[in-house]
Amino acid sequence: MKRKVDEAIPRLTPYEFSKDFPPRNIGRDEAATARWFVEVFGAQPLLPEDPTMTRRERHLYTLSASQYISMRRDGKITCEEYSSALVKRARYYRLYNQWIYSSYDLFDKLIAGAMELDALAASKGVETLAPLYGLPIPMKGTAAVIDYPSGSGSGVLSGYTPVKNSALTRLIIDKRGLIFGCTNVPEFAAS
């Protein structure tokens, strides 16, 4: 059936105007838009090191992927401990805008997934987590990830939640990796 041009097409996900774009009330006021941009995205002073960071967390932040996997296989770290440390750091440095704004509120999904993998390792052995062993992997905002709305850096797609994961997202999950939110990208990653 053909739709009329002015007939609304139902969205699969609710539209939420992105906090990464100027508020609608600014309209085409270039001066107001410029002020908003400086206020939201202007250079931020460096934050001091997180005063609640432990020596152990400081060490975990320096691990490469292969070092984490080696420690996980050897039982020197859990998926939950590593994921929790990375989430803590991401939330502390939130003002640097590296994650899509909605990811911060959804990071508990990462920790829950890490706990599930730890339970699987406890019941069936750590090798059931191979080959990624619960490694948290951030996805670009252009990837389809059903747990993290993104929108490819486009205001039109802001807050879009895919109906299925991309092939890469699915592969990471199938290989026992954990999706660590979606990172910000310029519009359609075109720069």
Coordinates of N, CA, C and O in Angstrom, one line a residue:
M1 N 0.8 -1.2 0.0 CA 0.0 0.0 0.0 C 0.9 1.2 0.0 O 1.8 1.3 0.8
K2 N 0.6 2.2 -0.8 CA 1.4 3.4 -1.0 C 0.9 4.4 0.1 O -0.3 4.6 0.3
R3 N 1.8 5.1 0.8 CA 1.5 6.1 1.8 C 1.4 7.4 1.1 O 2.1 7.7 0.1
K4 N 0.5 8.3 1.7 CA 0.5 9.7 1.2 C 1.7 10.4 1.7 O 2.3 10.0 2.7
V5 N 2.2 11.4 1.0 CA 3.4 12.1 1.3 C 3.4 12.6 2.7 O 4.4 12.6 3.4
D6 N 2.3 13.2 3.1 CA 2.3 13.8 4.5 C 1.9 12.8 5.6 O 1.7 13.2 6.7
E7 N 1.7 11.6 5.3 CA 1.3 10.6 6.3 C 2.5 10.2 7.1 O 3.6 9.9 6.6
A8 N 2.3 10.2 8.4 CA 3.4 9.8 9.3 C 3.8 8.4 9.2 O 2.9 7.5 9.2
I9 N 5.0 8.1 9.2 CA 5.5 6.7 9.2 C 5.8 6.3 10.6 O 6.6 7.0 11.3
P10 N 5.3 5.3 11.2 CA 5.5 4.9 12.6 C 7.0 4.6 12.8 O 7.6 3.9 11.9
R11 N 7.6 5.0 13.9 CA 9.0 4.7 14.2 C 9.0 3.4 15.0 O 8.1 3.1 15.8
L12 N 10.0 2.6 14.9 CA 10.2 1.4 15.7 C 10.7 1.8 17.0 O 10.5 1.0 18.0
T13 N 11.4 2.9 17.2 CA 11.9 3.3 18.5 C 11.4 4.7 18.7 O 11.2 5.5 17.8
P14 N 11.2 5.1 20.0 CA 10.8 6.5 20.3 C 11.9 7.5 19.9 O 13.1 7.2 20.1
Y15 N 11.5 8.6 19.4 CA 12.5 9.6 19.1 C 12.9 10.4 20.3 O 12.0 10.9 21.0
E16 N 14.1 10.6 20.6 CA 14.6 11.4 21.7 C 15.6 12.4 21.1 O 16.6 11.9 20.6
F17 N 15.3 13.6 21.2 CA 16.2 14.6 20.6 C 17.6 14.6 21.3 O 17.6 14.6 22.5
S18 N 18.6 14.4 20.6 CA 20.0 14.2 21.1 C 20.5 15.4 21.8 O 20.3 16.5 21.4
K19 N 21.1 15.1 23.0 CA 21.8 16.2 23.7 C 23.1 16.6 23.0 O 23.7 17.6 23.4
D20 N 23.5 15.9 22.0 CA 24.6 16.3 21.2 C 24.4 17.3 20.1 O 25.2 17.6 19.3
F21 N 23.1 17.8 20.0 CA 22.7 18.7 19.0 C 22.1 19.9 19.7 O 21.5 19.8 20.7
P22 N 22.2 21.1 19.1 CA 21.6 22.3 19.7 C 20.1 22.1 20.0 O 19.4 21.5 19.2
P23 N 19.7 22.7 21.1 CA 18.2 22.6 21.5 C 17.4 23.3 20.4 O 17.8 24.2 19.7
R24 N 16.2 22.7 20.2 CA 15.3 23.2 19.1 C 15.0 24.7 19.3 O 14.8 25.4 18.3
N25 N 14.9 25.2 20.5 CA 14.5 26.6 20.7 C 15.6 27.6 20.2 O 15.3 28.8 20.1
I26 N 16.8 27.1 19.9 CA 17.8 28.0 19.3 C 17.4 28.3 17.9 O 17.7 29.4 17.4
G27 N 16.9 27.4 17.2 CA 16.5 27.6 15.8 C 17.7 27.9 14.9 O 18.7 27.3 15.0
R28 N 17.5 28.9 14.1 CA 18.6 29.3 13.2 C 19.4 30.5 13.7 O 20.1 31.2 12.9
D29 N 19.3 30.7 15.0 CA 20.1 31.8 15.6 C 21.6 31.4 15.7 O 21.9 30.6 16.6
E30 N 22.4 31.9 14.8 CA 23.8 31.5 14.7 C 24.6 31.8 16.0 O 25.4 31.0 16.4
A31 N 24.3 33.0 16.5 CA 25.0 33.4 17.7 C 24.7 32.5 18.9 O 25.6 32.1 19.7
A32 N 23.4 32.2 19.1 CA 23.0 31.3 20.2 C 23.5 29.9 19.9 O 24.0 29.2 20.9
T33 N 23.6 29.4 18.7 CA 24.2 28.1 18.4 C 25.6 28.1 18.7 O 26.2 27.1 19.3
A34 N 26.4 29.1 18.4 CA 27.8 29.2 18.7 C 28.0 29.2 20.2 O 28.9 28.5 20.7
R35 N 27.2 30.0 21.0 CA 27.3 30.0 22.4 C 27.1 28.6 23.0 O 27.8 28.1 23.9
W36 N 26.0 27.9 22.5 CA 25.7 26.5 22.9 C 26.9 25.6 22.7 O 27.3 24.8 23.5
F37 N 27.4 25.7 21.5 CA 28.5 24.8 21.1 C 29.7 25.0 22.0 O 30.3 24.0 22.5
V38 N 30.1 26.2 22.3 CA 31.2 26.5 23.2 C 30.9 25.9 24.6 O 31.8 25.3 25.3
E39 N 29.7 26.2 25.0 CA 29.3 25.7 26.4 C 29.3 24.2 26.5 O 29.8 23.7 27.5
V40 N 28.9 23.5 25.5 CA 28.8 22.1 25.5 C 30.1 21.4 25.1 O 30.5 20.4 25.7
F41 N 30.7 21.9 24.0 CA 31.8 21.1 23.5 C 33.1 21.9 23.6 O 34.2 21.4 23.1
G42 N 33.1 23.1 24.2 CA 34.4 23.8 24.3 C 35.4 23.1 25.0 O 35.1 22.1 25.7
A43 N 36.6 23.5 24.9 CA 37.7 22.8 25.6 C 37.5 22.7 27.1 O 37.1 23.7 27.8
Q44 N 37.6 21.5 27.6 CA 37.4 21.2 29.0 C 38.7 21.1 29.7 O 39.7 20.5 29.1
P45 N 38.8 21.7 30.9 CA 40.1 21.5 31.6 C 40.3 20.0 31.9 O 39.3 19.3 32.1
L46 N 41.5 19.6 32.0 CA 41.8 18.2 32.3 C 41.4 18.0 33.8 O 41.6 18.8 34.7
L47 N 40.7 16.8 34.0 CA 40.3 16.5 35.3 C 41.5 15.9 36.0 O 42.4 15.2 35.4
P48 N 41.6 16.1 37.3 CA 42.7 15.4 38.0 C 42.4 13.9 38.0 O 41.3 13.4 37.7
E49 N 43.4 13.1 38.3 CA 43.1 11.6 38.4 C 42.0 11.4 39.4 O 41.9 12.1 40.4
D50 N 41.2 10.4 39.1 CA 40.1 10.1 40.0 C 40.6 9.7 41.4 O 41.4 8.8 41.6
P51 N 40.2 10.5 42.4 CA 40.7 10.3 43.7 C 40.2 9.0 44.4 O 40.8 8.5 45.3
T52 N 39.2 8.4 43.8 CA 38.7 7.1 44.4 C 39.4 5.9 43.7 O 39.1 4.8 44.0
M53 N 40.2 6.1 42.7 CA 40.9 5.1 41.9 C 41.9 4.3 42.8 O 42.7 4.9 43.5
T54 N 41.8 3.0 42.8 CA 42.7 2.2 43.6 C 43.9 1.8 42.8 O 44.0 2.0 41.6
R55 N 44.9 1.3 43.5 CA 46.1 0.9 42.8 C 45.8 -0.2 41.8 O 46.3 -0.2 40.7
R56 N 44.9 -1.1 42.2 CA 44.5 -2.2 41.3 C 43.9 -1.7 40.0 O 44.1 -2.1 38.9
E57 N 42.9 -0.7 40.2 CA 42.2 -0.1 39.1 C 43.2 0.6 38.1 O 43.2 0.5 36.9
R58 N 44.2 1.3 38.7 CA 45.2 2.0 37.9 C 46.0 1.0 37.1 O 46.2 1.2 35.9
H59 N 46.3 -0.2 37.6 CA 46.9 -1.3 36.9 C 46.0 -1.8 35.8 O 46.4 -2.0 34.6
L60 N 44.7 -2.0 36.1 CA 43.8 -2.6 35.1 C 43.6 -1.6 33.9 O 43.5 -2.1 32.8
Y61 N 43.7 -0.3 34.1 CA 43.5 0.6 33.0 C 44.7 0.6 32.0 O 44.5 1.0 30.9
T62 N 45.8 0.0 32.4 CA 46.9 0.0 31.5 C 47.0 -1.3 30.7 O 47.9 -1.5 29.9
L63 N 46.1 -2.3 31.0 CA 46.2 -3.6 30.3 C 45.9 -3.5 28.8 O 44.9 -2.8 28.4
S64 N 46.6 -4.2 28.0 CA 46.3 -4.4 26.6 C 45.2 -5.5 26.6 O 45.0 -6.2 27.6
A65 N 44.6 -5.7 25.5 CA 43.6 -6.8 25.3 C 44.2 -8.2 25.6 O 43.7 -9.0 26.3
S66 N 45.4 -8.4 25.1 CA 46.0 -9.7 25.3 C 46.5 -9.9 26.8 O 46.4 -11.0 27.3
Q67 N 46.9 -8.8 27.4 CA 47.2 -9.0 28.9 C 46.0 -9.3 29.7 O 46.0 -10.1 30.6
Y68 N 44.8 -8.6 29.4 CA 43.6 -8.9 30.1 C 43.2 -10.4 29.9 O 42.9 -11.1 30.8
I69 N 43.2 -10.8 28.6 CA 42.8 -12.2 28.3 C 43.7 -13.2 29.1 O 43.3 -14.2 29.7
S70 N 45.0 -13.0 29.1 CA 46.0 -13.8 29.8 C 45.6 -13.9 31.3 O 45.6 -14.9 31.9
M71 N 45.4 -12.7 31.9 CA 45.0 -12.6 33.3 C 43.7 -13.3 33.6 O 43.5 -14.0 34.6
R72 N 42.7 -13.2 32.7 CA 41.4 -13.8 32.9 C 41.5 -15.4 32.8 O 41.0 -16.1 33.6
R73 N 42.3 -15.8 31.8 CA 42.5 -17.3 31.7 C 43.2 -17.8 32.9 O 43.0 -19.0 33.3
D74 N 44.1 -17.1 33.5 CA 44.9 -17.5 34.7 C 44.1 -17.3 36.0 O 44.6 -17.6 37.1
G75 N 42.9 -16.8 35.9 CA 42.1 -16.6 37.1 C 42.6 -15.4 38.0 O 42.2 -15.3 39.2
K76 N 43.3 -14.5 37.4 CA 43.8 -13.3 38.2 C 42.9 -12.1 38.1 O 43.2 -11.1 38.8
I77 N 41.8 -12.2 37.4 CA 40.9 -11.1 37.2 C 39.6 -11.8 36.8 O 39.5 -12.8 36.2
T78 N 38.5 -11.1 37.1 CA 37.2 -11.5 36.6 C 36.7 -10.6 35.6 O 37.1 -9.4 35.5
C79 N 35.7 -11.0 34.8 CA 35.1 -10.1 33.8 C 34.5 -8.9 34.5 O 34.6 -7.8 34.0
E80 N 33.8 -9.2 35.6 CA 33.1 -8.2 36.3 C 34.1 -7.1 36.9 O 33.8 -5.9 36.8
E81 N 35.2 -7.6 37.5 CA 36.1 -6.6 38.0 C 36.7 -5.7 36.9 O 36.7 -4.4 37.1
Y82 N 37.0 -6.2 35.8 CA 37.6 -5.4 34.7 C 36.6 -4.5 34.1 O 36.8 -3.3 33.9
S83 N 35.4 -5.0 33.8 CA 34.3 -4.2 33.3 C 33.9 -3.1 34.2 O 33.7 -1.9 33.8
S84 N 33.8 -3.4 35.5 CA 33.4 -2.4 36.5 C 34.5 -1.3 36.6 O 34.1 -0.1 36.7
A85 N 35.8 -1.6 36.5 CA 36.8 -0.6 36.6 C 36.7 0.3 35.3 O 36.8 1.5 35.4
L86 N 36.5 -0.3 34.1 CA 36.4 0.5 32.9 C 35.2 1.4 32.9 O 35.2 2.6 32.5
V87 N 34.1 0.9 33.5 CA 32.9 1.8 33.6 C 33.1 2.9 34.5 O 32.7 4.1 34.3
K88 N 33.7 2.6 35.6 CA 34.0 3.7 36.6 C 34.8 4.8 36.0 O 34.5 6.0 36.1
R89 N 35.8 4.4 35.2 CA 36.7 5.4 34.5 C 35.9 6.2 33.5 O 36.0 7.4 33.4
A90 N 35.1 5.5 32.7 CA 34.3 6.2 31.7 C 33.3 7.2 32.3 O 33.2 8.3 31.8
R91 N 32.7 6.8 33.4 CA 31.8 7.7 34.0 C 32.5 8.9 34.6 O 32.0 10.0 34.6
Y92 N 33.7 8.7 35.2 CA 34.4 9.8 35.8 C 34.8 10.8 34.7 O 34.8 12.0 35.0
Y93 N 35.2 10.4 33.6 CA 35.7 11.3 32.5 C 34.6 11.6 31.5 O 34.8 11.9 30.4
R94 N 33.3 11.5 31.9 CA 32.2 11.7 31.1 C 32.2 13.0 30.3 O 31.8 13.1 29.1
L95 N 32.6 14.1 30.9 CA 32.6 15.4 30.3 C 33.4 15.5 29.0 O 33.3 16.4 28.2
Y96 N 34.3 14.5 28.8 CA 35.1 14.5 27.5 C 34.3 14.0 26.3 O 34.9 14.0 25.2
N97 N 33.1 13.6 26.5 CA 32.2 13.3 25.4 C 32.6 12.1 24.5 O 32.4 12.2 23.3
Q98 N 33.3 11.1 25.0 CA 33.8 10.1 24.1 C 32.7 9.0 23.8 O 32.8 8.3 22.8
W99 N 31.7 8.9 24.7 CA 30.6 8.0 24.5 C 29.4 8.7 24.1 O 29.2 9.8 24.5
I100 N 28.5 8.0 23.3 CA 27.2 8.6 23.1 C 26.5 8.8 24.4 O 26.5 7.9 25.3
Y101 N 25.9 9.9 24.6 CA 25.3 10.3 25.9 C 24.5 9.3 26.6 O 24.5 9.1 27.8
S102 N 23.8 8.5 25.8 CA 22.9 7.5 26.4 C 23.7 6.2 26.9 O 23.2 5.5 27.7
S103 N 24.9 6.0 26.4 CA 25.7 4.9 26.8 C 26.0 4.9 28.3 O 26.0 3.8 28.9
Y104 N 26.2 6.0 28.9 CA 26.6 6.1 30.3 C 25.5 5.5 31.2 O 25.8 4.8 32.2
D105 N 24.3 5.7 30.9 CA 23.2 5.2 31.7 C 23.0 3.7 31.4 O 22.2 3.0 32.2
L106 N 23.6 3.1 30.4 CA 23.4 1.7 30.0 C 24.6 0.8 30.3 O 24.5 -0.3 30.1
F107 N 25.6 1.4 30.9 CA 26.8 0.6 31.2 C 26.6 -0.5 32.2 O 27.3 -1.5 32.3
D108 N 25.5 -0.4 32.9 CA 25.2 -1.5 33.9 C 24.9 -2.8 33.1 O 25.1 -3.9 33.6
K109 N 24.5 -2.7 31.8 CA 24.3 -3.9 31.0 C 25.6 -4.6 30.8 O 25.7 -5.8 30.7
L110 N 26.7 -3.8 30.6 CA 28.0 -4.4 30.4 C 28.4 -5.2 31.7 O 28.9 -6.3 31.6
I111 N 28.2 -4.6 32.8 CA 28.6 -5.3 34.1 C 27.7 -6.5 34.3 O 28.2 -7.6 34.7
A112 N 26.4 -6.5 34.0 CA 25.6 -7.6 34.1 C 26.0 -8.8 33.2 O 26.1 -9.9 33.5
G113 N 26.4 -8.4 31.9 CA 26.9 -9.4 31.0 C 28.2 -10.0 31.5 O 28.5 -11.2 31.3
A114 N 29.1 -9.2 32.1 CA 30.3 -9.7 32.7 C 30.1 -10.7 33.8 O 30.7 -11.7 33.9
M115 N 29.1 -10.4 34.6 CA 28.7 -11.3 35.7 C 28.2 -12.6 35.2 O 28.5 -13.7 35.7
E116 N 27.4 -12.6 34.1 CA 26.9 -13.8 33.4 C 28.1 -14.6 32.9 O 28.1 -15.9 33.1
L117 N 29.1 -14.0 32.3 CA 30.2 -14.7 31.8 C 31.1 -15.3 33.0 O 31.6 -16.5 32.9
D118 N 31.2 -14.6 34.1 CA 31.9 -15.1 35.2 C 31.2 -16.4 35.8 O 31.8 -17.4 36.1
A119 N 29.9 -16.3 35.8 CA 29.1 -17.5 36.3 C 29.3 -18.7 35.3 O 29.4 -19.8 35.8
L120 N 29.3 -18.4 34.0 CA 29.5 -19.5 33.1 C 30.9 -20.1 33.3 O 31.1 -21.3 33.3
A121 N 31.9 -19.3 33.5 CA 33.3 -19.8 33.7 C 33.3 -20.6 35.0 O 34.0 -21.6 35.0
A122 N 32.6 -20.1 36.0 CA 32.6 -20.9 37.3 C 32.0 -22.2 37.2 O 32.4 -23.2 37.8
S123 N 30.9 -22.3 36.3 CA 30.2 -23.6 36.2 C 30.8 -24.5 35.2 O 30.7 -25.7 35.3
K124 N 31.4 -24.0 34.1 CA 31.8 -24.8 33.0 C 33.3 -24.7 32.7 O 33.8 -25.3 31.7
G125 N 34.0 -23.9 33.4 CA 35.4 -23.7 33.1 C 35.7 -22.4 32.4 O 34.9 -22.0 31.5
V126 N 36.8 -21.8 32.6 CA 37.2 -20.5 32.0 C 37.4 -20.6 30.5 O 37.1 -19.7 29.8
E127 N 37.7 -21.8 30.0 CA 37.9 -21.9 28.5 C 36.6 -21.8 27.8 O 36.6 -21.6 26.5
T128 N 35.4 -21.9 28.5 CA 34.2 -21.6 27.8 C 34.0 -20.2 27.3 O 33.1 -19.8 26.6
L129 N 34.9 -19.3 27.9 CA 34.9 -17.9 27.5 C 35.8 -17.6 26.3 O 35.8 -16.4 25.9
A130 N 36.5 -18.5 25.8 CA 37.4 -18.3 24.7 C 36.6 -17.9 23.4 O 35.4 -18.4 23.3
P131 N 37.1 -17.2 22.6 CA 38.5 -16.6 22.5 C 38.6 -15.2 23.2 O 39.7 -14.8 23.4
L132 N 37.5 -14.5 23.4 CA 37.7 -13.1 23.9 C 37.6 -13.0 25.4 O 37.9 -12.0 26.0
Y133 N 37.1 -14.0 26.1 CA 37.1 -14.1 27.6 C 36.5 -12.9 28.3 O 37.0 -12.4 29.3
G134 N 35.4 -12.4 27.7 CA 34.7 -11.3 28.3 C 35.4 -9.9 28.1 O 35.1 -9.0 28.9
L135 N 36.2 -9.8 27.1 CA 36.9 -8.5 26.8 C 35.9 -7.5 26.5 O 35.1 -7.6 25.5
P136 N 35.8 -6.3 27.2 CA 34.9 -5.2 26.8 C 35.4 -4.5 25.6 O 36.5 -4.1 25.5
I137 N 34.5 -4.4 24.5 CA 34.9 -3.8 23.3 C 33.9 -2.7 23.0 O 32.7 -2.9 22.8
P138 N 34.4 -1.4 22.9 CA 33.6 -0.3 22.5 C 33.2 -0.4 21.0 O 34.1 -0.8 20.2
M139 N 32.0 0.0 20.7 CA 31.6 0.0 19.3 C 31.5 1.5 18.8 O 31.1 2.3 19.6
K140 N 31.8 1.7 17.6 CA 31.6 3.0 17.0 C 30.1 3.3 16.9 O 29.3 2.4 16.8
G141 N 29.7 4.6 16.9 CA 28.3 4.9 16.8 C 27.6 4.6 15.5 O 26.5 4.9 15.3
T142 N 28.4 4.1 14.6 CA 27.9 3.7 13.3 C 27.5 2.2 13.3 O 26.8 1.8 12.3
A143 N 27.8 1.5 14.3 CA 27.5 0.1 14.3 C 26.1 -0.2 14.9 O 25.7 0.6 15.8
A144 N 25.4 -1.2 14.4 CA 24.1 -1.5 14.9 C 24.3 -2.4 16.2 O 24.9 -3.5 16.1
V145 N 23.9 -1.8 17.3 CA 24.0 -2.5 18.6 C 22.6 -2.3 19.3 O 22.3 -1.2 19.7
I146 N 21.9 -3.4 19.4 CA 20.5 -3.2 20.0 C 20.5 -2.7 21.4 O 19.5 -2.1 21.8
D147 N 21.5 -3.0 22.2 CA 21.6 -2.5 23.6 C 22.0 -1.1 23.7 O 21.8 -0.5 24.8
Y148 N 22.5 -0.4 22.7 CA 22.9 0.9 22.8 C 22.5 1.8 21.6 O 23.0 1.7 20.6
P149 N 21.5 2.6 21.9 CA 21.0 3.5 20.8 C 22.2 4.4 20.3 O 23.0 4.8 21.1
S150 N 22.2 4.7 19.1 CA 23.3 5.6 18.6 C 22.8 6.6 17.6 O 22.4 7.7 18.0
G151 N 22.8 6.3 16.3 CA 22.4 7.3 15.3 C 23.4 7.8 14.4 O 23.2 8.7 13.6
S152 N 24.6 7.2 14.4 CA 25.6 7.5 13.4 C 26.0 8.9 13.4 O 26.4 9.5 12.4
G153 N 25.9 9.6 14.5 CA 26.3 11.0 14.6 C 25.3 12.0 13.9 O 25.6 13.1 13.7
S154 N 24.2 11.5 13.5 CA 23.2 12.3 12.7 C 22.0 12.6 13.6 O 21.5 11.8 14.3
G155 N 21.6 13.9 13.6 CA 20.5 14.4 14.4 C 19.2 13.6 14.0 O 18.4 13.4 14.8
V156 N 19.1 13.3 12.7 CA 17.9 12.6 12.2 C 17.7 11.3 12.8 O 16.6 10.8 13.1
L157 N 18.9 10.6 13.0 CA 18.8 9.2 13.6 C 19.1 9.2 15.1 O 19.3 8.1 15.7
S158 N 19.2 10.4 15.7 CA 19.5 10.4 17.1 C 18.6 9.5 18.0 O 17.4 9.6 17.9
G159 N 19.2 8.7 18.8 CA 18.5 7.9 19.7 C 18.0 6.6 19.0 O 17.2 5.8 19.6
Y160 N 18.3 6.4 17.8 CA 17.8 5.2 17.0 C 18.3 4.0 17.7 O 19.5 3.8 18.0
T161 N 17.4 3.0 17.9 CA 17.8 1.7 18.4 C 17.6 0.7 17.3 O 16.5 0.5 16.8
P162 N 18.7 0.0 16.8 CA 18.5 -1.0 15.8 C 17.6 -2.1 16.2 O 17.5 -2.4 17.3
V163 N 17.0 -2.8 15.2 CA 16.2 -3.9 15.5 C 17.0 -5.2 15.5 O 16.5 -6.2 16.0
K164 N 18.2 -5.2 15.0 CA 19.1 -6.3 15.2 C 20.6 -5.8 15.2 O 20.9 -4.7 14.7
N165 N 21.4 -6.6 15.7 CA 22.8 -6.3 15.8 C 23.5 -6.4 14.4 O 23.1 -7.3 13.6
S166 N 24.5 -5.6 14.2 CA 25.3 -5.8 13.0 C 26.1 -7.1 13.1 O 26.2 -7.8 14.1
A167 N 26.6 -7.6 11.9 CA 27.4 -8.8 11.9 C 28.6 -8.8 12.8 O 28.9 -9.7 13.5
L168 N 29.3 -7.6 12.9 CA 30.4 -7.5 13.8 C 30.0 -7.5 15.2 O 30.6 -8.2 16.0
T169 N 28.9 -6.9 15.6 CA 28.4 -6.9 17.0 C 28.1 -8.3 17.3 O 28.5 -8.8 18.4
R170 N 27.4 -9.0 16.5 CA 27.0 -10.4 16.7 C 28.3 -11.3 16.9 O 28.3 -12.2 17.8
L171 N 29.3 -11.1 16.0 CA 30.5 -11.9 16.1 C 31.2 -11.7 17.4 O 31.7 -12.7 18.1
I172 N 31.3 -10.4 17.9 CA 31.9 -10.2 19.2 C 31.2 -10.9 20.3 O 31.8 -11.5 21.2
I173 N 29.9 -10.8 20.3 CA 29.1 -11.5 21.3 C 29.2 -13.0 21.3 O 29.4 -13.7 22.3
D174 N 29.2 -13.5 20.1 CA 29.3 -15.0 19.9 C 30.7 -15.5 20.3 O 30.8 -16.6 20.8
K175 N 31.7 -14.6 20.2 CA 33.1 -15.0 20.6 C 33.3 -14.7 22.1 O 34.5 -14.7 22.5
R176 N 32.3 -14.4 22.8 CA 32.3 -14.1 24.3 C 33.0 -12.8 24.6 O 33.6 -12.7 25.7
G177 N 32.8 -11.8 23.7 CA 33.3 -10.5 24.1 C 32.0 -9.7 24.6 O 30.9 -10.2 24.5
L178 N 32.3 -8.6 25.2 CA 31.2 -7.8 25.8 C 31.2 -6.4 25.1 O 32.2 -5.8 24.8
I179 N 30.0 -5.9 24.7 CA 29.9 -4.7 24.1 C 29.9 -3.6 25.1 O 29.1 -3.5 26.0
F180 N 30.9 -2.7 25.0 CA 31.1 -1.6 25.9 C 30.6 -0.3 25.4 O 31.4 0.6 25.1
G181 N 29.3 -0.2 25.1 CA 28.7 1.1 24.7 C 29.1 1.4 23.3 O 29.7 0.7 22.5
C182 N 28.6 2.6 22.9 CA 28.9 3.1 21.5 C 29.6 4.5 21.7 O 29.2 5.3 22.5
T183 N 30.7 4.7 20.9 CA 31.4 5.9 21.0 C 30.9 6.9 20.0 O 30.2 6.6 19.0
N184 N 31.1 8.2 20.3 CA 30.7 9.3 19.4 C 31.4 9.2 18.1 O 32.6 8.8 18.1
V185 N 30.8 9.6 17.1 CA 31.4 9.8 15.7 C 30.8 11.1 15.1 O 29.7 11.5 15.4
P186 N 31.6 11.6 14.2 CA 31.0 12.7 13.4 C 29.9 12.2 12.5 O 29.8 11.0 12.3
E187 N 29.1 13.0 11.9 CA 28.0 12.6 11.2 C 28.3 11.5 10.1 O 29.2 11.8 9.3
F188 N 27.7 10.4 10.3 CA 28.0 9.2 9.4 C 29.4 8.8 9.3 O 29.9 8.2 8.3
A189 N 30.2 9.2 10.3 CA 31.7 9.0 10.3 C 32.4 9.5 9.0 O 33.3 8.9 8.5
A190 N 31.9 10.6 8.6 CA 32.3 11.1 7.3 C 33.5 12.1 7.3 O 33.7 12.8 6.3
S191 N 34.1 12.3 8.4 CA 35.3 13.2 8.4 C 36.6 12.5 8.6 O 36.6 11.4 9.0

